[in-house]
Amino acid sequence: MRGEILDAAAEIIVRKGYDACTMRAVAALVDMKAGSLYYHFKSKDEIVEEILNQGIETLYARVAETIRNLPQEAPFADRLSAAVGVHISSLVGKDQKYMHVYEHLPPIIKRRSRKMRETYAQLWHDLLAGGVASREVDAGIDLRLLVPYFLGGLNRVPEWMRASGASSDQVAALAVATLLDGISAKQ
Amino acid sequence: MRGEILDAAAEIIVRKGYDACTMRAVAALVDMKAGSLYYHFKSKDEIVEEILNQGIETLYARVAETIRNLPQEAPFADRLSAAVGVHISSLVGKDQKYMHVYEHLPPIIKRRSRKMRETYAQLWHDLLAGGVASREVDAGIDLRLLVPYFLGGLNRVPEWMRASGASSDQVAALAVATLLDGISAKQ
Amino acid sequence: MRGEILDAAAEIIVRKGYDACTMRAVAALVDMKAGSLYYHFKSKDEIVEEILNQGIETLYARVAETIRNLPQEAPFADRLSAAVGVHISSLVGKDQKYMHVYEHLPPIIKRRSRKMRETYAQLWHDLLAGGVASREVDAGIDLRLLVPYFLGGLNRVPEWMRASGASSDQVAALAVATLLDGISAKQ
Amino acid sequence: MRGEILDAAAEIIVRKGYDACTMRAVAALVDMKAGSLYYHFKSKDEIVEEILNQGIETLYARVAETIRNLPQEAPFADRLSAAVGVHISSLVGKDQKYMHVYEHLPPIIKRRSRKMRETYAQLWHDLLAGGVASREVDAGIDLRLLVPYFLGGLNRVPEWMRASGASSDQVAALAVATLLDGISAKQ
DNA sequence: AATGAATGAGACTTCATTCAT
DNA sequence: TATGAATGAAGTCTCATTCAT
């Protein structure tokens, strides 16, 4: 039941926005009355928080596992490519409502998942630091800046994919290529 | 007075989020009672819409003018650099609350400024297309994908600057360098 | 100016109902701002009251004069017919907004013109009493009951004319004939 | 509870007018807070509409049944008398607040019950048409005009009864007699 | 485990009215 | 005479939450 409630809430947030996600609306979707939700959750916030965390935790787990499963000697470009691929396909995957949720939340609530999101950013930081260590990434780059900048672009991807009609593979390829080599014409 | 009300509303949205931006709160900030706001605006929506438009329109005007003022023969890297610089400093400039507003709005309301935002995206599209035409940008890049991806990253900048403590110049430089040449170590 | 304001208010009440008759609406119709009305009237109530009275007073004056102008020896049927004709055509006359107003007012406000309306009822009472005196009206009829009952029917006339599409003459003729002779088939 | 709320609202409308019938006032009368009413009704309109319908529907049902229960061969005068009696006593009956409500509503809201009221008018139309068919009513009378005119008078009855102090039976008798035979003195 | 019913806070909005200018 | 600006009261409605059953 707890799970079904979370599912319902996520569904509503993604489909109609955070404001439309009232306790009554959630309850209706699981064939209950609003008051009954309080048997399973202490408050609306608890529901949202749980959804929020579940989203990033899953994302973290997937990307972490993908990286871990690569052969240790895999070149940086491959590691990056794999990570970006999993990140984007997770954001976009049909059954992955929980991950879409984040983009619909008011900033005040987003902030609650900051710690977990920093942990996730650290994952990327480590990935890139690995590239620097192996001299595959330019040592002059300040990773403290690059990581948030790059993730910032990545997180908007679903929003813009809808507009441009591109596939997640196309977007992933573009992101990787651009990050690695830039857009300057090579002589 | 109209202007002061808009200022107040923008201030609240940016500082405490859209939900906290009630008519009462706005009124209090300009030393009025809630009802009085209706002498100046037909509805809360009208206020938000005006803020929204003013933000993007100013941004558009600034970036467009910056580009226009460059010497025609300026190399692409310079044009890009100038544009990115203006964009970021506008987003971050202290007195430029109106531009911060966008990131705090619920998607339903964001949608209202879509047309203007597309116009703005077109500006960047043209800038990059110019680079392709002059063979300074790799012709293989699909601009329909790149522009939203790049702007997506750019728009998150203030959010992450706060966290990393970098200056807007630093971030701008990073964004330009990365976009142009990527992060791969050059031999 | 006073007159134009009254006109405007009456117009609105008749066309859109009492609730739509706000000070702002009235002001707009005379090209003013709401506050300015208070130079001419002490309150909204004063406006409504004045309209109300003007309506009945005119009606009273017309009917009274019509009766007075009849030759003293005119038969009762003629007197009644004349009075009903004036009453109905006043209620229905295009330029006579003030009289339409009454039907749109909330009962609480209607009550304010009670005294004047009783005076008006007295006019009819006298008319009928004259008929009794001259033995043209059945002496068994309790005029205290008949007058309000008959006027009640008469006042709804405009409302129902609109529905049935009859002319004011048709309705007047029907009212007179029915009142005098009833609807029973005469052998 | 639904019923008690309707009762309370009707009570207020009849006693203090439609404008005084605020959600707060209704709630207070049933010992609740305004917001709680929305558990039982979707909107204030729903409350008013329900009262409105209940009033006319009851009236229709009563009059229709009264007529139906008369022996088929009952003379027209008896049928009319019975119908008028029920109509008036319904309007006036102490427990029948719902029927008083109509006269206190703003025209915009009255209109909502038009269809049901037309159905009710049809009932009277049929009654009179029956009289014409059996040659008890003068065939020259235009029923399309008479019915609304007569009902118009009937509906004002409670308003005027209060003033004149007559009983409902007295008024009913007067209405029937007048309608049937008029007020002319019989030779 | 769930519901019916209620609450209190607070949202947006409208309106008659006031008053300095 | 008229207006711009403001106010306070009130109105309808929504929502998270509570609690006895």
Tab-separated table of C-alpha atoms in Angstrom, chain C residues 1-11 13-14 41 47-59 90-91 93-105 117:
chain	number	residue	atom	x	y	z
C	1	MET	CA	-24.973	64.784	-13.486
C	2	ARG	CA	-27.088	63.456	-10.650
C	3	GLY	CA	-29.632	62.434	-13.223
C	4	GLU	CA	-27.112	60.743	-15.456
C	5	ILE	CA	-25.829	58.717	-12.565
C	6	LEU	CA	-29.322	57.556	-11.683
C	7	ASP	CA	-29.913	56.662	-15.302
C	8	ALA	CA	-26.743	54.659	-15.457
C	9	ALA	CA	-27.498	52.770	-12.282
C	10	ALA	CA	-31.033	51.970	-13.405
C	11	GLU	CA	-29.746	50.812	-16.758
C	13	ILE	CA	-29.867	47.024	-12.685
C	14	VAL	CA	-32.373	46.359	-15.412
C	41	PHE	CA	-24.589	60.911	-3.503
C	47	ILE	CA	-28.814	56.094	-5.395
C	48	VAL	CA	-30.948	52.991	-5.326
C	49	GLU	CA	-33.543	54.564	-3.114
C	50	GLU	CA	-33.879	57.518	-5.396
C	51	ILE	CA	-34.358	55.305	-8.415
C	52	LEU	CA	-36.866	53.233	-6.555
C	53	ASN	CA	-38.948	56.205	-5.542
C	54	GLN	CA	-38.729	57.911	-8.867
C	55	GLY	CA	-40.174	54.776	-10.445
C	56	ILE	CA	-43.226	54.453	-8.292
C	57	GLU	CA	-43.820	58.143	-8.049
C	58	THR	CA	-43.968	58.447	-11.788
C	59	LEU	CA	-46.236	55.456	-11.970
C	90	SER	CA	-45.624	52.280	-17.968
C	91	LEU	CA	-44.062	49.074	-16.781
C	93	GLY	CA	-42.448	51.338	-21.968
C	94	LYS	CA	-39.016	51.288	-23.444
C	95	ASP	CA	-37.742	54.503	-21.951
C	96	GLN	CA	-39.103	53.686	-18.531
C	97	LYS	CA	-36.125	51.928	-17.021
C	98	TYR	CA	-36.892	53.196	-13.576
C	99	MET	CA	-39.990	51.090	-13.362
C	100	HIS	CA	-38.330	47.919	-14.416
C	101	VAL	CA	-35.894	48.336	-11.608
C	102	TYR	CA	-38.206	47.176	-8.873
C	103	GLU	CA	-38.414	43.605	-10.062
C	104	HIS	CA	-34.660	43.217	-9.881
C	105	LEU	CA	-34.128	44.315	-6.336
C	117	ARG	CA	-46.229	51.435	-2.760
